Tab-separated table of C-alpha atoms in Angstrom:
chain	number	residue	atom	x	y	z
A	218	MET	CA	0.213	-0.017	-0.311
A	219	THR	CA	1.042	3.639	-0.364
A	220	SER	CA	1.005	6.103	2.347
A	221	THR	CA	-1.487	8.939	1.667
A	222	GLU	CA	-0.611	10.927	4.775
A	223	PRO	CA	1.742	13.808	4.554
A	224	GLU	CA	5.422	12.986	5.266
A	225	PHE	CA	4.740	15.377	8.348
A	226	VAL	CA	2.181	13.159	10.015
A	227	PHE	CA	4.215	9.766	8.948
A	228	GLU	CA	7.128	11.263	10.941
A	229	LEU	CA	5.148	11.871	14.142
A	230	ARG	CA	4.025	8.174	13.825
A	231	VAL	CA	7.157	7.039	13.327
A	232	CYS	CA	8.524	9.270	16.635
A	233	GLN	CA	5.479	7.903	18.652
A	234	TRP	CA	6.085	4.181	17.631
A	235	ALA	CA	10.021	4.779	18.627
A	236	GLU	CA	8.868	6.144	22.061
A	237	ARG	CA	7.012	2.936	23.089
A	238	ASN	CA	8.976	0.527	21.350
A	239	TRP	CA	12.486	1.161	20.959
A	240	PRO	CA	14.735	-0.615	20.198
A	241	PRO	CA	13.294	-2.346	17.301
A	242	VAL	CA	15.196	-5.546	17.554
A	243	GLY	CA	15.442	-7.761	20.934
A	244	ASP	CA	14.527	-6.428	24.217
A	245	GLY	CA	15.417	-2.864	25.777
A	246	ASP	CA	17.338	-2.653	28.617
A	247	ALA	CA	15.467	-1.656	31.791
A	248	ASP	CA	18.531	1.076	32.706
A	249	THR	CA	18.144	2.884	29.021
A	250	VAL	CA	15.803	5.270	28.332
A	251	PRO	CA	14.699	6.353	24.388
A	252	LEU	CA	14.232	10.069	24.235
A	253	ILE	CA	12.637	10.708	20.806
A	254	ALA	CA	12.946	14.230	18.804
A	255	ARG	CA	12.394	15.560	15.501
A	256	GLN	CA	14.159	17.615	13.073
A	257	LEU	CA	17.875	17.806	14.513
A	258	GLY	CA	21.111	17.570	13.425
A	259	THR	CA	24.025	20.087	12.421
A	260	LYS	CA	24.353	22.934	9.909
A	261	TYR	CA	25.330	20.331	7.220
A	262	ARG	CA	22.397	17.732	8.040
A	263	ARG	CA	19.275	17.542	9.539
A	264	TRP	CA	17.646	14.120	10.572
A	265	ASP	CA	13.714	13.773	10.700
A	266	THR	CA	13.951	11.395	13.894
A	267	VAL	CA	16.561	11.259	16.269
A	268	VAL	CA	16.642	8.578	19.194
A	269	VAL	CA	18.818	9.215	21.980
A	270	GLU	CA	19.536	6.154	24.165
A	271	ALA	CA	20.310	7.699	27.611
A	272	ASP	CA	21.028	6.004	31.059
A	273	ARG	CA	18.258	6.284	33.432
A	274	ASP	CA	19.994	7.102	36.493
A	275	ALA	CA	22.636	9.684	34.689
A	276	LEU	CA	19.485	11.215	33.107
A	277	ARG	CA	18.076	11.774	36.482
A	278	ASP	CA	21.010	13.526	37.426
A	279	ARG	CA	20.689	15.650	34.165
A	280	ALA	CA	17.281	16.753	35.406
A	281	ASP	CA	19.177	18.587	37.883
A	282	PHE	CA	20.483	20.987	35.383
A	283	GLY	CA	16.762	21.825	34.145
A	284	ALA	CA	14.006	21.208	31.400
A	285	GLU	CA	16.168	23.681	29.184
A	286	GLY	CA	18.613	22.300	26.836
A	287	LEU	CA	22.263	23.822	26.835
A	288	ASN	CA	24.253	24.934	23.974
A	289	SER	CA	27.638	24.597	23.071
A	290	ASP	CA	28.587	27.488	25.210
A	291	LEU	CA	26.906	26.374	28.376
A	292	LEU	CA	28.050	22.810	27.860
A	293	HIS	CA	31.893	24.309	27.969
A	294	VAL	CA	31.045	26.091	31.115
A	295	VAL	CA	28.997	23.460	33.017
A	296	ARG	CA	31.149	20.549	32.235
A	297	ASN	CA	34.581	21.930	33.010
A	298	ALA	CA	33.264	24.071	36.121
A	299	PRO	CA	35.603	23.308	39.044
A	300	ALA	CA	34.581	21.710	42.445
A	301	GLU	CA	36.582	24.616	44.472
A	302	TRP	CA	36.516	28.418	43.190
A	303	ALA	CA	38.664	29.175	40.632
A	304	TRP	CA	38.998	32.419	38.138
A	305	TYR	CA	36.789	31.075	35.298
A	306	GLN	CA	39.698	31.581	32.710
A	307	ASP	CA	41.866	29.334	34.853
A	308	ALA	CA	39.153	26.901	35.045
A	309	LEU	CA	37.825	26.474	31.889
A	310	PRO	CA	39.795	24.975	29.072
A	311	ASP	CA	40.886	27.437	26.089
A	312	PRO	CA	37.607	27.604	24.018
A	313	GLY	CA	39.348	28.537	20.810
A	314	TYR	CA	37.351	31.801	20.406
A	315	PRO	CA	37.430	35.120	22.679
A	316	TRP	CA	36.891	35.010	26.338
A	317	ARG	CA	34.217	37.419	26.141
A	318	TYR	CA	31.948	35.114	25.255
A	319	VAL	CA	32.788	32.692	27.749
A	320	ARG	CA	32.140	35.014	30.184
A	321	GLU	CA	28.725	35.489	28.929
A	322	ALA	CA	28.272	32.013	29.021
A	323	VAL	CA	29.254	32.039	33.030
A	324	HIS	CA	26.674	34.687	33.606
A	325	GLU	CA	23.858	32.812	31.709
A	326	ALA	CA	24.737	29.484	33.647
A	327	ALA	CA	24.846	31.172	37.029
A	328	ASP	CA	21.494	33.000	36.197
A	329	ARG	CA	19.955	29.499	35.339
A	330	ASP	CA	21.335	28.293	38.508
A	331	LEU	CA	23.657	25.811	36.903
A	332	ILE	CA	26.742	26.740	38.670
A	333	GLU	CA	27.597	29.061	41.350
A	334	LYS	CA	29.280	32.269	40.637
A	335	ARG	CA	31.076	35.109	42.755
A	336	SER	CA	33.004	38.273	42.358
A	337	GLY	CA	36.560	37.302	43.372
A	338	ALA	CA	39.889	38.994	44.180
A	339	ASN	CA	40.255	42.023	41.983
A	340	GLY	CA	36.808	41.747	40.693
A	341	ARG	CA	37.560	38.634	38.557
A	342	ILE	CA	34.797	36.224	38.166
A	343	GLU	CA	34.958	33.172	39.997
A	344	LEU	CA	32.661	29.968	39.444
A	345	ARG	CA	32.396	26.364	41.049
A	346	ARG	CA	30.100	23.921	39.960
A	347	PHE	CA	27.277	22.516	42.153
A	348	GLN	CA	27.473	19.188	40.727
A	349	PRO	CA	29.313	17.152	38.080
A	350	TYR	CA	27.380	17.111	34.529
A	351	PRO	CA	26.458	13.638	33.872
A	352	ASP	CA	27.631	11.642	30.990
A	353	TRP	CA	24.058	10.439	30.309
A	354	ILE	CA	24.478	9.997	26.557
A	355	GLU	CA	24.509	5.992	25.279
A	356	ARG	CA	23.868	6.166	21.816
A	357	ILE	CA	22.470	8.304	19.041
A	358	VAL	CA	20.196	7.030	16.351
A	359	ALA	CA	19.107	8.690	13.196
A	360	ILE	CA	16.105	7.927	11.283
A	361	GLU	CA	15.316	9.278	8.010
A	362	ASN	CA	11.345	9.152	7.368
A	363	LYS	CA	10.170	8.320	3.464
A	364	PRO	CA	6.551	7.245	3.172
A	365	ASP	CA	7.062	7.018	-0.525
A	366	LEU	CA	10.353	5.636	-1.334
A	367	ASP	CA	10.131	5.515	-5.027
A	368	ARG	CA	13.072	5.242	-7.471
A	369	ALA	CA	13.687	9.237	-7.683
A	370	ALA	CA	13.104	9.520	-3.866
A	371	ALA	CA	15.845	6.957	-3.480
A	372	ARG	CA	17.932	8.689	-5.938
A	373	THR	CA	17.983	11.692	-3.609
A	374	LEU	CA	18.188	9.894	-0.485
A	375	ALA	CA	21.057	7.671	-1.367
A	376	PRO	CA	23.640	10.309	-0.977
A	377	GLN	CA	22.620	11.757	2.342
A	378	ILE	CA	22.665	8.444	3.858
A	379	GLU	CA	26.180	7.807	2.841
A	380	ARG	CA	27.367	10.927	3.848
A	381	ASP	CA	25.709	9.876	7.541
A	382	VAL	CA	27.512	6.575	7.401
A	383	ALA	CA	30.946	8.416	6.333
A	384	LEU	CA	30.590	11.244	9.021
A	385	GLY	CA	29.593	8.207	11.599
A	386	LEU	CA	27.797	11.102	13.796
A	387	ALA	CA	24.923	8.707	14.853
A	388	ASP	CA	25.701	5.025	16.194
A	389	GLU	CA	23.151	4.002	13.977
A	390	VAL	CA	21.188	5.232	10.410
A	391	TRP	CA	17.752	4.109	9.416
A	392	VAL	CA	15.336	4.375	6.737
A	393	ALA	CA	11.707	4.249	7.394
A	394	THR	CA	9.149	4.039	4.966
A	395	ALA	CA	5.562	2.686	4.313
A	396	ARG	CA	4.840	-0.826	3.736
A	397	THR	CA	3.805	-2.077	0.584
A	398	GLY	CA	2.796	-5.601	1.159
A	399	GLY	CA	5.258	-6.953	-1.524
A	400	ARG	CA	6.755	-10.198	-1.170
A	401	VAL	CA	10.174	-7.894	-1.207
A	402	GLU	CA	9.954	-4.388	-0.291
A	403	PRO	CA	10.885	-2.143	-2.771
A	404	ALA	CA	13.084	-0.037	-0.276
A	405	LEU	CA	15.625	-3.253	-0.239
A	406	LEU	CA	16.011	-3.030	-4.102
A	407	GLU	CA	16.806	0.816	-3.961
A	408	ASP	CA	20.487	1.641	-4.196
A	409	LEU	CA	20.649	2.828	-0.286
A	410	PRO	CA	23.943	2.060	1.935
A	411	VAL	CA	23.917	-1.586	3.121
A	412	GLU	CA	24.959	0.228	6.461
A	413	ALA	CA	21.757	1.643	6.925
A	414	GLY	CA	18.639	-0.033	8.527
A	415	ILE	CA	15.173	-0.099	6.935
A	416	LEU	CA	11.696	0.077	8.802
A	417	THR	CA	8.697	-0.447	7.244
A	418	VAL	CA	5.598	0.994	8.829
A	419	ASP	CA	2.005	0.077	8.434
A	420	PRO	CA	0.576	3.715	7.658
A	421	THR	CA	-3.116	2.698	8.228
A	422	ALA	CA	-2.445	1.397	11.671
A	423	ASN	CA	-3.227	3.523	15.051
A	424	GLY	CA	-2.651	3.721	18.656
A	425	PRO	CA	-1.360	0.589	20.730
A	426	ALA	CA	-2.629	-1.765	18.267
A	427	GLY	CA	-0.286	0.168	15.693
A	428	ASP	CA	2.511	-0.363	18.036
A	429	GLN	CA	3.362	-3.681	16.036
A	430	ALA	CA	2.801	-2.250	12.939
A	431	VAL	CA	6.610	-1.499	12.070
A	432	ASP	CA	9.011	-4.478	11.129
A	433	VAL	CA	12.857	-4.360	10.233
A	434	ALA	CA	13.448	-5.275	6.952
A	435	TRP	CA	17.077	-4.478	7.145
A	436	ASN	CA	19.417	-4.415	10.289
A	437	PRO	CA	21.722	-1.681	10.149
A	438	ARG	CA	25.435	-1.731	10.786
A	439	THR	CA	26.888	-0.022	14.074
A	440	LEU	CA	29.023	2.993	13.130
A	441	ALA	CA	32.005	4.249	14.873
A	442	PRO	CA	31.388	7.779	16.318
A	443	GLY	CA	34.312	7.664	18.604
A	444	GLU	CA	36.686	7.599	15.349
A	445	PRO	CA	37.347	10.181	13.011
A	446	GLY	CA	34.706	10.646	10.416
A	447	THR	CA	34.526	11.988	6.612
A	448	ARG	CA	32.392	14.574	5.917
A	449	ILE	CA	31.674	14.850	2.054
A	450	THR	CA	31.530	18.238	1.178
A	451	ASP	CA	31.079	17.991	-2.672
A	452	ARG	CA	30.852	14.981	-5.066
A	453	PRO	CA	31.108	14.238	-8.783
A	454	THR	CA	27.497	13.883	-10.197
A	455	GLY	CA	28.248	10.915	-12.178
A	456	ALA	CA	27.491	12.430	-15.659
A	457	ASP	CA	29.765	10.995	-18.677
A	458	HIS	CA	31.972	14.287	-18.791
A	459	ASP	CA	32.133	14.936	-15.080
A	460	ALA	CA	35.345	13.586	-13.948
A	461	SER	CA	36.091	15.624	-10.977
A	462	ALA	CA	36.867	14.266	-7.515
A	463	ALA	CA	34.713	14.124	-4.502
A	464	ARG	CA	35.686	16.567	-1.847
A	465	PHE	CA	35.810	16.079	1.787
A	466	GLU	CA	37.401	16.842	5.227
A	467	TYR	CA	38.111	14.868	8.297
A	468	ALA	CA	35.947	15.216	11.538
A	469	ASP	CA	38.113	14.698	14.529
A	470	PRO	CA	36.156	12.499	17.624
A	471	ALA	CA	36.633	15.323	19.847
A	472	TRP	CA	34.305	17.593	17.482
A	473	LYS	CA	31.782	14.635	17.051
A	474	ALA	CA	31.585	13.985	20.682
A	475	GLY	CA	30.656	17.914	21.083
A	476	LYS	CA	27.987	17.685	18.606
A	477	ARG	CA	26.679	14.746	19.781
A	478	ARG	CA	26.253	16.611	23.351
A	479	GLU	CA	24.487	19.524	21.697
A	480	ILE	CA	22.273	17.245	19.665
A	481	ALA	CA	21.227	15.123	22.492
A	482	GLU	CA	20.798	18.415	25.091
A	483	ARG	CA	18.537	19.631	22.023
A	484	ALA	CA	16.345	16.558	21.971
A	485	TYR	CA	16.040	16.737	25.826
A	486	GLU	CA	14.369	20.073	25.673
A	487	ARG	CA	12.459	19.858	22.454
A	488	GLY	CA	11.415	16.229	22.265
A	489	TRP	CA	9.165	15.481	19.280
A	490	ARG	CA	5.776	16.982	20.229
A	491	ALA	CA	6.876	20.490	19.934
A	492	TYR	CA	5.340	20.345	16.839
A	493	ALA	CA	2.442	22.661	18.326
A	494	ASP	CA	4.885	25.639	18.642
A	495	THR	CA	4.790	25.976	14.900
A	496	MET	CA	1.076	25.302	14.579
A	497	ARG	CA	-2.013	27.206	15.691
A	498	PRO	CA	-3.599	25.203	18.585
A	499	ASP	CA	-5.479	28.330	19.417
A	500	CYS	CA	-7.820	27.585	16.242
A	501	ARG	CA	-11.471	26.434	17.041
A	502	HIS	CA	-10.443	23.512	14.941
A	503	PHE	CA	-7.317	22.382	16.093
A	504	ARG	CA	-7.637	18.734	17.947
A	505	LEU	CA	-5.345	15.971	19.525
A	506	ARG	CA	-6.804	12.801	18.131
A	507	THR	CA	-6.325	10.419	21.513
A	508	GLU	CA	-8.330	7.651	21.194
A	509	ALA	CA	-6.441	4.403	21.360
A	510	GLY	CA	-3.338	5.943	22.488
A	511	ASP	CA	-2.829	7.952	19.620
A	512	ALA	CA	-1.462	11.813	19.922
A	513	LEU	CA	-1.667	13.481	16.643
A	514	PRO	CA	-3.002	16.803	15.285
A	515	TRP	CA	-6.155	16.845	13.496
A	516	CYS	CA	-8.415	19.357	11.591
A	517	ALA	CA	-11.959	18.929	12.333
A	518	ALA	CA	-12.584	21.653	9.628
A	519	LYS	CA	-10.701	19.705	6.981
A	520	GLY	CA	-11.390	16.278	8.477
A	521	CYS	CA	-7.717	15.134	8.106
A	522	HIS	CA	-4.416	15.177	9.810
A	523	GLN	CA	-2.610	18.736	8.878
A	524	THR	CA	0.368	19.257	7.883
A	525	ALA	CA	2.703	22.046	10.204
A	526	GLY	CA	2.863	23.974	6.948
A	527	GLU	CA	-0.954	24.591	6.128
A	528	CYS	CA	-1.843	24.971	10.078
A	529	ALA	CA	-1.353	28.730	9.960
A	530	GLY	CA	-2.928	31.582	10.322
A	531	SER	CA	-3.113	32.124	6.268
A	532	CYS	CA	-5.249	28.797	6.637
A	533	GLY	CA	-8.792	29.668	4.993
A	534	GLU	CA	-10.535	27.360	8.031
A	535	PHE	CA	-8.566	29.420	10.445
A	536	THR	CA	-10.778	30.534	13.287
A	537	PRO	CA	-9.269	31.701	16.492
A	538	GLU	CA	-10.704	31.584	19.755
A	539	PRO	CA	-12.288	34.126	21.286
A	540	PRO	CA	-10.272	36.494	23.131
A	541	THR	CA	-12.454	35.794	26.670
A	542	TRP	CA	-11.155	32.012	26.275
A	543	ARG	CA	-7.593	33.179	26.944
A	544	GLN	CA	-8.438	35.076	30.075
A	545	ARG	CA	-9.234	34.931	33.775
A	546	ASP	CA	-8.721	31.249	33.431
A	547	TRP	CA	-11.997	30.741	31.679
A	548	PRO	CA	-12.835	28.160	30.940
A	549	ILE	CA	-9.657	26.346	30.763
A	550	ALA	CA	-6.670	28.446	31.687
A	551	GLY	CA	-5.526	30.519	28.876
A	552	GLY	CA	-7.947	28.746	26.731
A	553	PRO	CA	-8.165	25.040	25.134
A	554	GLY	CA	-5.073	25.818	22.781
A	555	LYS	CA	-2.856	26.346	25.736
A	556	ALA	CA	-4.207	23.640	27.296
A	557	LEU	CA	-3.283	21.448	24.371
A	558	LYS	CA	0.300	22.556	24.485
A	559	ARG	CA	0.529	21.791	28.505
A	560	LEU	CA	-1.080	18.477	27.724
A	561	LEU	CA	1.831	17.726	25.149
A	562	GLU	CA	4.404	19.280	27.550
A	563	GLY	CA	3.287	17.245	30.486
A	564	GLN	CA	3.733	14.047	27.887
A	565	ARG	CA	7.319	15.281	26.906
A	566	ARG	CA	8.211	15.646	30.885
A	567	ARG	CA	7.174	12.235	31.881
A	568	ARG	CA	9.881	10.922	29.547
A	569	ARG	CA	12.545	12.663	31.319
A	570	PRO	CA	13.217	11.242	34.868
A	571	GLY	CA	13.549	13.517	37.625
A	572	LEU	CA	11.568	16.483	36.083
């Protein structure tokens, strides 16, 4: 069968399935928690779905640093803050960029109660940690969602997966596609890198019963994020008159480790339910289909799962909530749209031990 849903909705279904059923092969470790997020990566590459496998106890320690994610500057401060008071330029490694930016990060970290800060001798800014930043990330898995993986889509996707494999930033790379019901799934016949796993998804299944509607058609190879990777910056088109060589640069393990922490921190903060932040839940027609355990956006006016792009103020069916709904806590604090956001936020927090 061919998926008739937008790729956005297919992506949400994959996130929902992964949150309940990860890992796709074998039994999961009781001490490991999967955190699922959408549309994360680096400036060179953005993944549709990201699974961060986290140590449960360390993840609980991570909660002591708050629900907000830590960017690279804050990670530099928090991870290296000393146990005893010290001038920040003595305590922190040379960042490779001007110290004034580090100073700003120290102030921000103190404002968020991530570290302690005081004015020392001669007005120097000193800091010390409350507690060590935990090593909570076990593995990072990238999933590319292509519900209709025809030959043209495969030609576009294959170079992206090849770059993922060459860089080795993630521990595993998967492609999720809609199940066709054929004896051999078309995705297995496409020219995709053999290192990538393939998930086939039944797009008609909903709720808990649909948790079993994802099959592993091809197992991935484990990549090496702890070793140097290759970032492919340009490659020949393959045309008859194109004899140019591929261009690439090396990515050292330290850079990869830093990017993995940044991705995991953004995943910790955003999760996959942040789609409501770019849609209009304040519309009278916006719903969450929660029957049978589902939690996907639904437009009552159009009678379908809407995409993030079409659910906007420019939609012809957009009907804003009356202003009185958003005042004086009536009928629900801030109106139904705010209530839906609180519901999604509560679901996200329940997946973060210690919050």
